[in-house]
MMTF fields as JSON, N, C-alpha, C and O atoms, coordinates in Angstrom:
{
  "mmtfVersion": "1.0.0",
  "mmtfProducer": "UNKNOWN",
  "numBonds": 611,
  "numAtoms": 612,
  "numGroups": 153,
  "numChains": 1,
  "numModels": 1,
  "chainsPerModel": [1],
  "groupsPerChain": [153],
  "chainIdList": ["A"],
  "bondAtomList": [4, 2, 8, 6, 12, 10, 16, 14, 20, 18, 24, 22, 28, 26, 32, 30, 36, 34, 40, 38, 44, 42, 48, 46, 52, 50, 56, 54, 60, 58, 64, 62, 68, 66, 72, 70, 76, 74, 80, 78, 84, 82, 88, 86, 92, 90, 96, 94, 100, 98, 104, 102, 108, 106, 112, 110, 116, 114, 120, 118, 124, 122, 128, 126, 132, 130, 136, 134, 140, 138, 144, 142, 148, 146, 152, 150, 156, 154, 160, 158, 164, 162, 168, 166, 172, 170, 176, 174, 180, 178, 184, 182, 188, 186, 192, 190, 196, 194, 200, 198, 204, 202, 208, 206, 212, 210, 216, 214, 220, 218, 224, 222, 228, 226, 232, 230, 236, 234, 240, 238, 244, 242, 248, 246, 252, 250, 256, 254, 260, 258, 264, 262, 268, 266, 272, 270, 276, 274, 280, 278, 284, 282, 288, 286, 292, 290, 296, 294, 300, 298, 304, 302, 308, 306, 312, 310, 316, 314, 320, 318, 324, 322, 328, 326, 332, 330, 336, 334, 340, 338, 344, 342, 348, 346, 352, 350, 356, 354, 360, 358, 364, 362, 368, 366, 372, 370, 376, 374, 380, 378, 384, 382, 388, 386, 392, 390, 396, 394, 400, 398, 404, 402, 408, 406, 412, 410, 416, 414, 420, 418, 424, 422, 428, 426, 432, 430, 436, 434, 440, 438, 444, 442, 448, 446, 452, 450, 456, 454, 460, 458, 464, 462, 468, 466, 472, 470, 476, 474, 480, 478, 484, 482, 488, 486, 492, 490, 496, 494, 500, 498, 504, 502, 508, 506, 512, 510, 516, 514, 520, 518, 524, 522, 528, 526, 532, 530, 536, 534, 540, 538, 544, 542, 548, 546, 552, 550, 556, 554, 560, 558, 564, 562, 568, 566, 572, 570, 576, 574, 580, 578, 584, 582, 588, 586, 592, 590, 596, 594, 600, 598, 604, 602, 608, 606],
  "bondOrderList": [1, 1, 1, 1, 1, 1, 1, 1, 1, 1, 1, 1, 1, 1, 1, 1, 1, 1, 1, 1, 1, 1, 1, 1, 1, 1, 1, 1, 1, 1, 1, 1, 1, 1, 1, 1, 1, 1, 1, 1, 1, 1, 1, 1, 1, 1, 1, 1, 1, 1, 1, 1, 1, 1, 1, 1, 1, 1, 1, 1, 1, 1, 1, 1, 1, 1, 1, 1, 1, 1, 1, 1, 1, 1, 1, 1, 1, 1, 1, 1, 1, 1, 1, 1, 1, 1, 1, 1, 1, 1, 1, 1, 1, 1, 1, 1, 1, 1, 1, 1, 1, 1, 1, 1, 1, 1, 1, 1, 1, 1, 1, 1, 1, 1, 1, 1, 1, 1, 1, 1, 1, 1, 1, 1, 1, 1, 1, 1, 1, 1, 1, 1, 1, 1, 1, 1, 1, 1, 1, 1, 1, 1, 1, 1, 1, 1, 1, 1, 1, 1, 1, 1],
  "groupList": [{"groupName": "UNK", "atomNameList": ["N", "CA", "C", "O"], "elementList": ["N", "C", "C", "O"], "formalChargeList": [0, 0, 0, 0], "bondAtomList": [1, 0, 2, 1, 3, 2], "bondOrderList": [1, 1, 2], "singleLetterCode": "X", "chemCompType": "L-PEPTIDE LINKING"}],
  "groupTypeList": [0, 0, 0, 0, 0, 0, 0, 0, 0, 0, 0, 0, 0, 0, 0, 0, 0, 0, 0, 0, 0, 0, 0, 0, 0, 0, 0, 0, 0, 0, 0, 0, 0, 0, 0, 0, 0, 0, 0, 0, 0, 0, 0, 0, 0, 0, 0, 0, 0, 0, 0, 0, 0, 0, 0, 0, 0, 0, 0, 0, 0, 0, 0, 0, 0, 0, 0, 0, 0, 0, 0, 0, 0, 0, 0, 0, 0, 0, 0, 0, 0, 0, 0, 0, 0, 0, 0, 0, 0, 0, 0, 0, 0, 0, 0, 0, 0, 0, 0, 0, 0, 0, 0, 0, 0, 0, 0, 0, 0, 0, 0, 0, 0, 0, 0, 0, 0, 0, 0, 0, 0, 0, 0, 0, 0, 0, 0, 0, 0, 0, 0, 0, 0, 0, 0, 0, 0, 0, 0, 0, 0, 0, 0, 0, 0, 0, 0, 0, 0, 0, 0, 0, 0],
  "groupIdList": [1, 2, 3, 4, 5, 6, 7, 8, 9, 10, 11, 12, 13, 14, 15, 16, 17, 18, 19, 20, 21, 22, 23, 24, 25, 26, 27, 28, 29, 30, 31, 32, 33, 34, 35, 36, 37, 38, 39, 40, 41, 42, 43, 44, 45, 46, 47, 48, 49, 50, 51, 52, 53, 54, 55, 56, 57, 58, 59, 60, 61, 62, 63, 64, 65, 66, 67, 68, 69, 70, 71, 72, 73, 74, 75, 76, 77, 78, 79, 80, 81, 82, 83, 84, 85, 86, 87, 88, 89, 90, 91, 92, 93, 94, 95, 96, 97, 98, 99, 100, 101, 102, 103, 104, 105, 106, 107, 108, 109, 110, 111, 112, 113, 114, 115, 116, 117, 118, 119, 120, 121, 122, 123, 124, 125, 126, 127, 128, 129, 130, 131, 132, 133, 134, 135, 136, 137, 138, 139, 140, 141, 142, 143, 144, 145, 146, 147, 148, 149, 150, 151, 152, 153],
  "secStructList": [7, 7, 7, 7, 7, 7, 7, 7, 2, 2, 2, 2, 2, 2, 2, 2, 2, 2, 2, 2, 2, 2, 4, 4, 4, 6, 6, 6, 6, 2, 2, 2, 2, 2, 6, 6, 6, 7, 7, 6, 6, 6, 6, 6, 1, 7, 7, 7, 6, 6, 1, 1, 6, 6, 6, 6, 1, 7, 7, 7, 7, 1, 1, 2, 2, 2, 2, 1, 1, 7, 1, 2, 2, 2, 2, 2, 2, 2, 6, 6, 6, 6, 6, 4, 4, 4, 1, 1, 1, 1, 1, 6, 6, 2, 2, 2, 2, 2, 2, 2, 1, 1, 7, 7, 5, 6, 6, 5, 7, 7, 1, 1, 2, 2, 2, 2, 2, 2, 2, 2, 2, 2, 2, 6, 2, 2, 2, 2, 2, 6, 6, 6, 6, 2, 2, 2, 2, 2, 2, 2, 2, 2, 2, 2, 2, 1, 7, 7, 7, 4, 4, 4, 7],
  "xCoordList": [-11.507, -10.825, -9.952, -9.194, -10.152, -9.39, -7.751, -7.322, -7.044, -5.465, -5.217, -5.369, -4.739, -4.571, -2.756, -1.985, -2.537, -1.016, -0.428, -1.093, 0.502, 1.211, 1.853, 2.657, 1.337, 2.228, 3.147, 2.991, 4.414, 5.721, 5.746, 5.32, 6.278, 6.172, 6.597, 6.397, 7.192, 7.893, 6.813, 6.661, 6.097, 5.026, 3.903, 3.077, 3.709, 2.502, 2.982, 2.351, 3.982, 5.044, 4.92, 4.605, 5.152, 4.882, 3.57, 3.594, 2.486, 1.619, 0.661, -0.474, 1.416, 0.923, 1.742, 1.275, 2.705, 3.55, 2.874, 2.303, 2.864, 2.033, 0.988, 1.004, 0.128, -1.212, -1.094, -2.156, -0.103, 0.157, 1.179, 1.68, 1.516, 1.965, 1.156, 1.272, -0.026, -1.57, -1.798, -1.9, -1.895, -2.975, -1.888, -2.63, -0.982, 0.002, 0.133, 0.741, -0.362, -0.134, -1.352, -1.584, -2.9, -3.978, -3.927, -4.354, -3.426, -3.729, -2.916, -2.855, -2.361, -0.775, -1.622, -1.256, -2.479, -3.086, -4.075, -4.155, -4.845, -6.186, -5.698, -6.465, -4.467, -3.661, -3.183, -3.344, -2.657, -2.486, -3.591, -3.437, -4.574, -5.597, -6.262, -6.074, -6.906, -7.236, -6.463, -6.833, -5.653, -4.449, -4.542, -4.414, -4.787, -4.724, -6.134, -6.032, -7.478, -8.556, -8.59, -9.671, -7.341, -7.184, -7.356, -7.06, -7.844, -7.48, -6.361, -6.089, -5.434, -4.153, -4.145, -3.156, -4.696, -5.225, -4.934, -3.982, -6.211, -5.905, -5.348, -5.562, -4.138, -2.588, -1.34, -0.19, -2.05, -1.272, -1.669, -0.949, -2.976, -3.494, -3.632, -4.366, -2.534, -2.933, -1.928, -0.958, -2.98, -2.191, -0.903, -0.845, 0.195, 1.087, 1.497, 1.824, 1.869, 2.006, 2.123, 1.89, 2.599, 3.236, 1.813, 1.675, 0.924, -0.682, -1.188, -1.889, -1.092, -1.573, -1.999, -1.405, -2.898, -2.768, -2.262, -2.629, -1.456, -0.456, 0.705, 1.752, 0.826, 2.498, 3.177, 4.282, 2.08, 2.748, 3.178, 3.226, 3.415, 3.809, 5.673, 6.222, 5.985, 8.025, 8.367, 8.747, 8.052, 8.424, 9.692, 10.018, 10.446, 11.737, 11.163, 9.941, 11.889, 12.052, 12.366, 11.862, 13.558, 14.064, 14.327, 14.408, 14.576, 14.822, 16.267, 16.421, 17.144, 18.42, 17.846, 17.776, 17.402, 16.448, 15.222, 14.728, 15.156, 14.135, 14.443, 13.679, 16.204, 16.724, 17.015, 16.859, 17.535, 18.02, 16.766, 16.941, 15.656, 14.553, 14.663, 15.202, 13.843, 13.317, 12.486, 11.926, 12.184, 10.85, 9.542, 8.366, 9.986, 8.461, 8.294, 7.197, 9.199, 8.664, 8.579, 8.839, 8.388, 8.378, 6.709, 5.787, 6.511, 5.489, 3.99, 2.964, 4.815, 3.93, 3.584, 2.405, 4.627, 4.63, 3.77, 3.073, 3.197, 2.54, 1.145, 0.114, 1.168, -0.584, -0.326, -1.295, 0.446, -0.261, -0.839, -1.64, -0.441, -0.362, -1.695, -2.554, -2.196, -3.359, -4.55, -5.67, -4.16, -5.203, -6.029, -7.165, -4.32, -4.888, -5.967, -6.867, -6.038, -6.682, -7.85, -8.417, -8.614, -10.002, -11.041, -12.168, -10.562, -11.329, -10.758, -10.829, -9.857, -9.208, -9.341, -8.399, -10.88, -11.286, -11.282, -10.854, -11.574, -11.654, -10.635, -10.709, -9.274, -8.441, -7.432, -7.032, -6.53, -6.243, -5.832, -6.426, -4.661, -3.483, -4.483, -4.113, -6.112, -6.739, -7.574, -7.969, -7.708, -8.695, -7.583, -8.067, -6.453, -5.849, -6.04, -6.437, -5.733, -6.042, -7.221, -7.606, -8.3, -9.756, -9.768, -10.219, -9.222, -9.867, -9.236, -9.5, -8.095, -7.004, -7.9, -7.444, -8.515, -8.957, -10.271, -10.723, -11.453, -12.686, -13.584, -14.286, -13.545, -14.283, -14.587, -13.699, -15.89, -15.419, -16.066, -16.881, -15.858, -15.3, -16.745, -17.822, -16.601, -17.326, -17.73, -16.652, -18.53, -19.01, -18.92, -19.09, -18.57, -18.845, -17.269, -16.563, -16.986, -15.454, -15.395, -14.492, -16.774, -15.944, -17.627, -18.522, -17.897, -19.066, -19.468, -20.544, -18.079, -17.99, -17.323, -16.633, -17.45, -16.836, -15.125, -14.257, -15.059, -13.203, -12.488, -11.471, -13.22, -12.897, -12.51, -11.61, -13.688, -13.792, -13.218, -13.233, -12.58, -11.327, -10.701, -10.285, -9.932, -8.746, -8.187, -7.125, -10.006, -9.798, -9.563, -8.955, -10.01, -9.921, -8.657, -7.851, -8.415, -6.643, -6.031, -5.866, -5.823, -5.356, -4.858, -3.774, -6.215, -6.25, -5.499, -4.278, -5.963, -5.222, -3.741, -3.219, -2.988, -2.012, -1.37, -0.181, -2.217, -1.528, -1.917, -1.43, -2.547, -3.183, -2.049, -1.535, -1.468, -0.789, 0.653, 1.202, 1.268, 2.275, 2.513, 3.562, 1.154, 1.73, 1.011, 0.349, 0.753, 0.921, 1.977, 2.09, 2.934, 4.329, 5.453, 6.624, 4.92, 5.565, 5.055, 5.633, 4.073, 3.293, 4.145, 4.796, 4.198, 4.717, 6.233, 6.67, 7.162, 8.264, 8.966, 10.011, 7.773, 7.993, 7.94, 8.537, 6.879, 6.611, 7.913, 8.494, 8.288, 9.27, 10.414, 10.593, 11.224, 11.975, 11.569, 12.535, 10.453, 10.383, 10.451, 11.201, 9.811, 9.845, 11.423, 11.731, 12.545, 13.671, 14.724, 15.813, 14.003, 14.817, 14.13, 14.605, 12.957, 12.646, 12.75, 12.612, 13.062, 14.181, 15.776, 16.726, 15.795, 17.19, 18.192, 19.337, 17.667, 17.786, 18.627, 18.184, 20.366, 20.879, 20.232, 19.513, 20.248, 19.927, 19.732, 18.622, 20.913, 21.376, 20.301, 19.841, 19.931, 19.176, 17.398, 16.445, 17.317, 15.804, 15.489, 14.363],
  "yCoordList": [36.963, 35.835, 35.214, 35.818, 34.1, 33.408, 33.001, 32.681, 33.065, 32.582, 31.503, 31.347, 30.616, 29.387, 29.484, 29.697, 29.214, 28.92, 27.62, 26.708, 27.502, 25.94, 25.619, 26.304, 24.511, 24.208, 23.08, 22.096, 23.758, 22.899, 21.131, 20.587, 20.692, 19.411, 18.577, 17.475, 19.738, 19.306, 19.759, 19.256, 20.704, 20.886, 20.059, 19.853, 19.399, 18.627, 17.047, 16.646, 16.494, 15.749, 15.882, 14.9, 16.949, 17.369, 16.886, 16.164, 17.49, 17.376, 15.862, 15.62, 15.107, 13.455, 13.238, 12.216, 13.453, 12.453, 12.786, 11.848, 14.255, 14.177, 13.507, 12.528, 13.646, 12.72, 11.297, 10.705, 10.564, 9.134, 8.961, 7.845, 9.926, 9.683, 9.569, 8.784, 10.863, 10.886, 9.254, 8.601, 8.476, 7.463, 6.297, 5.387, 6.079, 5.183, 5.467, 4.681, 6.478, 6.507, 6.228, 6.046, 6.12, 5.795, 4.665, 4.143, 3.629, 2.36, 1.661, 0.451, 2.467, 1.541, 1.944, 1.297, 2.808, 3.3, 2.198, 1.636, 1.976, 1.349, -0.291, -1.248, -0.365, -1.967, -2.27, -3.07, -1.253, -2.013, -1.396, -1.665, -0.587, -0.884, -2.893, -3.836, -2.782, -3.994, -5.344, -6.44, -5.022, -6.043, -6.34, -7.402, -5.175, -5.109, -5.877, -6.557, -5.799, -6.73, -7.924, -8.481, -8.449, -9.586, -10.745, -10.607, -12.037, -13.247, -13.777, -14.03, -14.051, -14.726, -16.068, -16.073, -16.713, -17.669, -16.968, -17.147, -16.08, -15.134, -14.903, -15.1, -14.251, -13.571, -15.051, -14.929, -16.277, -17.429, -17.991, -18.348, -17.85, -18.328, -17.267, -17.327, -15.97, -14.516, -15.381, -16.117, -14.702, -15.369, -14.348, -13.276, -15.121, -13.965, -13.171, -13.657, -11.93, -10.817, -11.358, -10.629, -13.042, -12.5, -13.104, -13.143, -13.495, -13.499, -12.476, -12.69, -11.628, -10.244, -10.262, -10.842, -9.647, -9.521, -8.334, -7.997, -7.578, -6.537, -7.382, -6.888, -9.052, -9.447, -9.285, -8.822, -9.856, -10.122, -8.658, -8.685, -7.721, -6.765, -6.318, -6.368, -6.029, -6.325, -4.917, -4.068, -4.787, -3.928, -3.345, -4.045, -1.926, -2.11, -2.878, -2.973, -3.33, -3.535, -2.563, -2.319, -1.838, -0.59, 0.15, -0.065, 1.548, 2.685, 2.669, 3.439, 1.691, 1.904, 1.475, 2.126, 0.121, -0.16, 0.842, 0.795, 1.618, 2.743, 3.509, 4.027, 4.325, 4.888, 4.834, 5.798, 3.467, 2.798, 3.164, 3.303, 3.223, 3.034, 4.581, 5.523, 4.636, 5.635, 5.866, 5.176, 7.638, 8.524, 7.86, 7.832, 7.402, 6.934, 5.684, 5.274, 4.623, 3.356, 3.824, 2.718, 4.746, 4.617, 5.341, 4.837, 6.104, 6.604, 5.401, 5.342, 4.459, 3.44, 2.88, 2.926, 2.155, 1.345, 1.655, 0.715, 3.683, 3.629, 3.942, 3.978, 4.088, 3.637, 2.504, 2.065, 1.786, 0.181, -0.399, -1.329, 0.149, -0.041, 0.64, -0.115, 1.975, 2.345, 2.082, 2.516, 1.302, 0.824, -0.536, -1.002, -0.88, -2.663, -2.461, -3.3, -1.729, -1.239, -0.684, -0.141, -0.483, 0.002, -0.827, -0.481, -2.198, -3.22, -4.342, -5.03, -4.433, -5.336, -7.259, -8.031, -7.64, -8.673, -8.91, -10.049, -8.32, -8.403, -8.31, -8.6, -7.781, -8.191, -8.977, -9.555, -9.473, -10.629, -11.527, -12.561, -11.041, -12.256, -12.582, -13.483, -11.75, -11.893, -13.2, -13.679, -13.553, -14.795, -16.321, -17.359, -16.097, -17.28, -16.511, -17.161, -15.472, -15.288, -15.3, -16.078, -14.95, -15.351, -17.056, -17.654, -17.554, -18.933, -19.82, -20.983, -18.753, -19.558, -18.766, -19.157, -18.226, -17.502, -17.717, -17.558, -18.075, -18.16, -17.205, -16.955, -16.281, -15.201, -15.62, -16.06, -15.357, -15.496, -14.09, -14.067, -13.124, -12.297, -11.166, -11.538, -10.176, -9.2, -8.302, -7.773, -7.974, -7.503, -8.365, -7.853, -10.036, -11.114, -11.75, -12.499, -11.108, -11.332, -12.551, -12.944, -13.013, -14.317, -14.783, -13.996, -15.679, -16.449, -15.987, -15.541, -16.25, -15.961, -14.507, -13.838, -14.131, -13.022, -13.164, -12.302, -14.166, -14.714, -14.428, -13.755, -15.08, -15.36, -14.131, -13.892, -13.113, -11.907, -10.882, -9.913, -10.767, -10.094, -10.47, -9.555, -11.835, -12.599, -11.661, -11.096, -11.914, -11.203, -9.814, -9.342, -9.078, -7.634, -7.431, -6.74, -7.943, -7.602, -7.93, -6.977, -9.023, -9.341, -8.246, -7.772, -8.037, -6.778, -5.995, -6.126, -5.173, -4.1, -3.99, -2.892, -5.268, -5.432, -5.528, -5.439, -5.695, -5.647, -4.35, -4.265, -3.157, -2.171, -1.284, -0.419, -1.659, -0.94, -1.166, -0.099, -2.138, -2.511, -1.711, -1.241, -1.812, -1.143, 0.258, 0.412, 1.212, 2.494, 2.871, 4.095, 2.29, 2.573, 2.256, 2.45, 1.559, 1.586, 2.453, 2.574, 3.226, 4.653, 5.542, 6.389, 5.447, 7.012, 6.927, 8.077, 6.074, 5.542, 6.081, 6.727, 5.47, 6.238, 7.272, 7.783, 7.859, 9.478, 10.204, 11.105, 9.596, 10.241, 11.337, 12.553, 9.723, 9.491, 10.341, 10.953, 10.563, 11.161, 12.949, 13.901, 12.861, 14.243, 14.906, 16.059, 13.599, 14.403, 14.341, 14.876, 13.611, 14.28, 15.4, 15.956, 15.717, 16.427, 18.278, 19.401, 17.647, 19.214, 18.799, 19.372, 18.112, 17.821, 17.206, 16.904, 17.004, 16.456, 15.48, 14.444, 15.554, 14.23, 13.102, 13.297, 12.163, 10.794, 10.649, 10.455, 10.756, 9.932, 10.903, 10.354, 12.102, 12.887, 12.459, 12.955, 11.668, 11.379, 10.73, 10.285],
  "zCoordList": [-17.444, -18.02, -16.937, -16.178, -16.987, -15.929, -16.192, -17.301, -15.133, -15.735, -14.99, -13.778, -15.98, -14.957, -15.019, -15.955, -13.539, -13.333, -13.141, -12.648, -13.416, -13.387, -11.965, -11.332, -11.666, -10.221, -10.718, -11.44, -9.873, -10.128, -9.652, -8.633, -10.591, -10.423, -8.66, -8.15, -8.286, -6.653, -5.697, -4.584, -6.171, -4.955, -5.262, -4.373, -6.743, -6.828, -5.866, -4.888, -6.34, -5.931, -4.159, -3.487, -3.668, -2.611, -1.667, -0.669, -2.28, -1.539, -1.886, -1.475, -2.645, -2.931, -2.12, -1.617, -1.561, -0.809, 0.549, 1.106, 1.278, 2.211, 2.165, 2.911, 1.607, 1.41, 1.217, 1.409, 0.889, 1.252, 2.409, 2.553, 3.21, 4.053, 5.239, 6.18, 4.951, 6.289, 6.028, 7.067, 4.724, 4.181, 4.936, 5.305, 5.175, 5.789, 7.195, 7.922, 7.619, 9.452, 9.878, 11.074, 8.305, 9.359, 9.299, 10.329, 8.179, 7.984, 8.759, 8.98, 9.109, 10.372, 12.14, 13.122, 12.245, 13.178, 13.55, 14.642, 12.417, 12.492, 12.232, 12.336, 11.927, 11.882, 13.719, 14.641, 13.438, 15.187, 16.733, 17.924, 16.11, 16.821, 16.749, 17.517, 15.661, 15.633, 15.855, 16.276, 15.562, 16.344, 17.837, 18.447, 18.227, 19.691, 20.198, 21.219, 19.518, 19.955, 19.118, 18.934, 18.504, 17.846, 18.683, 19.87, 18.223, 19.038, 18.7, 17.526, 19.866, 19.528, 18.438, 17.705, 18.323, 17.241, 15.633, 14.873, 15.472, 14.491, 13.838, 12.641, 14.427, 14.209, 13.807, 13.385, 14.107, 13.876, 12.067, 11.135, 12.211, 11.013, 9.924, 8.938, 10.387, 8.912, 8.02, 8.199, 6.561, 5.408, 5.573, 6.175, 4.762, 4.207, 3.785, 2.702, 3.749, 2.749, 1.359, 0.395, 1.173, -0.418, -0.814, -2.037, -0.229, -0.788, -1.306, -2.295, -1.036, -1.202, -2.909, -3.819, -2.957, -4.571, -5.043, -6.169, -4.402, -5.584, -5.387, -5.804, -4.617, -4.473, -5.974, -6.255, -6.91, -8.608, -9.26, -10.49, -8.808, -9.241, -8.613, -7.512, -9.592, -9.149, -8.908, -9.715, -7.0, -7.151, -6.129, -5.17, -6.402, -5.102, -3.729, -3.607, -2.874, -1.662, -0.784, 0.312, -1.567, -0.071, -0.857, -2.066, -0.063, -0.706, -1.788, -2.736, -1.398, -2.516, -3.819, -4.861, -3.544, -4.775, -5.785, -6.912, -4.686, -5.538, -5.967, -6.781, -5.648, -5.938, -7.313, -8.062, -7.752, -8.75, -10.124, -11.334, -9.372, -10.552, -11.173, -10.593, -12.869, -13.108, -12.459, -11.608, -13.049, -12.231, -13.281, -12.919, -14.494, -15.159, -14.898, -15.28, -14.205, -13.98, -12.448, -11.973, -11.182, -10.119, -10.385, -9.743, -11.006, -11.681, -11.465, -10.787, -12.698, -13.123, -12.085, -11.731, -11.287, -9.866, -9.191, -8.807, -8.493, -7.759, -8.412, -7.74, -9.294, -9.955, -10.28, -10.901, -10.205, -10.586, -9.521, -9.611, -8.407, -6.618, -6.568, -6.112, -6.932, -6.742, -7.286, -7.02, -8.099, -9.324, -8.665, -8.574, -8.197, -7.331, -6.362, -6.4, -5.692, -4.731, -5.33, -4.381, -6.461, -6.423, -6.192, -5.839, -6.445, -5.849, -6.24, -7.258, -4.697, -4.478, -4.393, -4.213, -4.598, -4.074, -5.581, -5.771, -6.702, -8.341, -9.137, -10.331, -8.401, -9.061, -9.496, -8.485, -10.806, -11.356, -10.348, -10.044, -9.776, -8.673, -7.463, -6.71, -7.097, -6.116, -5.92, -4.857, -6.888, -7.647, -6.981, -6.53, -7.077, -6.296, -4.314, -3.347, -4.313, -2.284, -2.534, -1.662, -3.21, -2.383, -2.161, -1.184, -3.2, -2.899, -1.851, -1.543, -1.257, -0.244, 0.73, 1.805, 0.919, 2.33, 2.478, 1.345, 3.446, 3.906, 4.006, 4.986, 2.24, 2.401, 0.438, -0.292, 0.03, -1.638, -1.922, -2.844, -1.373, -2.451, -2.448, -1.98, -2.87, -3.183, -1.645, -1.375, -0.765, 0.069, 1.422, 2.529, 1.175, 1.667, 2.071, 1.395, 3.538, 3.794, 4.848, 5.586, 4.616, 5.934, 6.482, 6.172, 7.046, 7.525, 8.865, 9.264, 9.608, 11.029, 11.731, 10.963, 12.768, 13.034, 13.112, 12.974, 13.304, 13.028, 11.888, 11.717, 11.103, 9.676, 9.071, 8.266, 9.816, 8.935, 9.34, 8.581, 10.561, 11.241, 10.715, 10.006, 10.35, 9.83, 8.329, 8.068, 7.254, 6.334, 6.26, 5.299, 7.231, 7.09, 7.555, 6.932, 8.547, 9.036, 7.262, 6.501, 6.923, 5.791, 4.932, 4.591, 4.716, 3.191, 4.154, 4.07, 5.096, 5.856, 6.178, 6.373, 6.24, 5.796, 4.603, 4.297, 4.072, 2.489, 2.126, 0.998, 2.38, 2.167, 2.688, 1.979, 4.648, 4.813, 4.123, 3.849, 3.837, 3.467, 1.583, 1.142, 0.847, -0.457, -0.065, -1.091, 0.626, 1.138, 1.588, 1.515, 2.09, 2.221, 1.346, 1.671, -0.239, -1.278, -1.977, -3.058, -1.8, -2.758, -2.031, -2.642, -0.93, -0.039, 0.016, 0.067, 0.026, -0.451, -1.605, -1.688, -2.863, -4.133, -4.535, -5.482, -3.523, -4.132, -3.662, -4.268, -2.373, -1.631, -2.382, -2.455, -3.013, -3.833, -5.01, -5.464, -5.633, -6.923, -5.959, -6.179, -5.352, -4.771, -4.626, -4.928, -3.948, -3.67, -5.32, -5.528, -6.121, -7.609, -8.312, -9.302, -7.741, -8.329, -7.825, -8.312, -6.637, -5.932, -6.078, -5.544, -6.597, -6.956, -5.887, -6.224, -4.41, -3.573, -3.717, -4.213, -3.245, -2.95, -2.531, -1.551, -2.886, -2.797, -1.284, -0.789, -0.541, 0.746, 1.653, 2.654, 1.418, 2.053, 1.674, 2.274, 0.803, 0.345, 1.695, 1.918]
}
């Protein structure tokens, strides 16, 4: 008969935060690789972060702000963040950035090889940017959940 044991909410807590922390040093890795064979042009014409399609989601800015939040709305925040991301070109707020950007959507990110660097940097920025609001959040849930002073999170 098998026994199943319970793992504490700080080591599950734990090892999601490591694991969005690996997922934020590759996307920041593989962001400024490609940056680096960017055309200066490029980097003039990237849309903006608040294009992004997780921008419509309200979420902290900085860690005091996250502090401030509950553990079930910091919860929500980073699956709403992971959710955006299962396919990002299909979801709601994405339907206004596809049609601002020279890619429409599905498998089909751009015409030219420009275009389609432009777009992939894009997402990858917006990819790396809400990976560091998942790993942020978990942070934070991790250090209340060792009971961790704040100022030490």
């Amino acid at each position: 008969m098998a026994v199943c044991s319970s793992v504490p909410i700080s080591d599950l807590l734990d090892r999601a935060s490591q694991g969005s922390d690996k997922l934020h040093a590759l996307s920041t890795t593989i962001s400024q690789d490609l940056n680096s064979h960017f055309p200066p042009i490029g980097r003039v014409i990237m849309p903006r972060p608040s294009m992004c399609h997780t921008s419509s989601l309200q979420t902290p800015s900085d860690k005091q702000q996250a502090l401030q939040v509950s553990e079930s709305d910091l919860l929500s925040l980073a699956r709403s963040l992971l959710q955006a991301w299962s396919d990002p070109l299909l979801m709601g707020p994405a339907a206004q950035t596809i049609s601002l950007l020279p890619f429409s959507g599905g498998n089909d990110i751009g015409q030219d090889r420009i275009s389609q660097l432009i777009n992939f940097n894009f997402l990858l920025s917006c990819f790396r940017r809400d990976s560091h609001k998942i790993d942020s959040f978990l942070k934070v849930l991790r250090c209340r959940a060792t009971k961790t002073q704040p100022q030490m999170c």
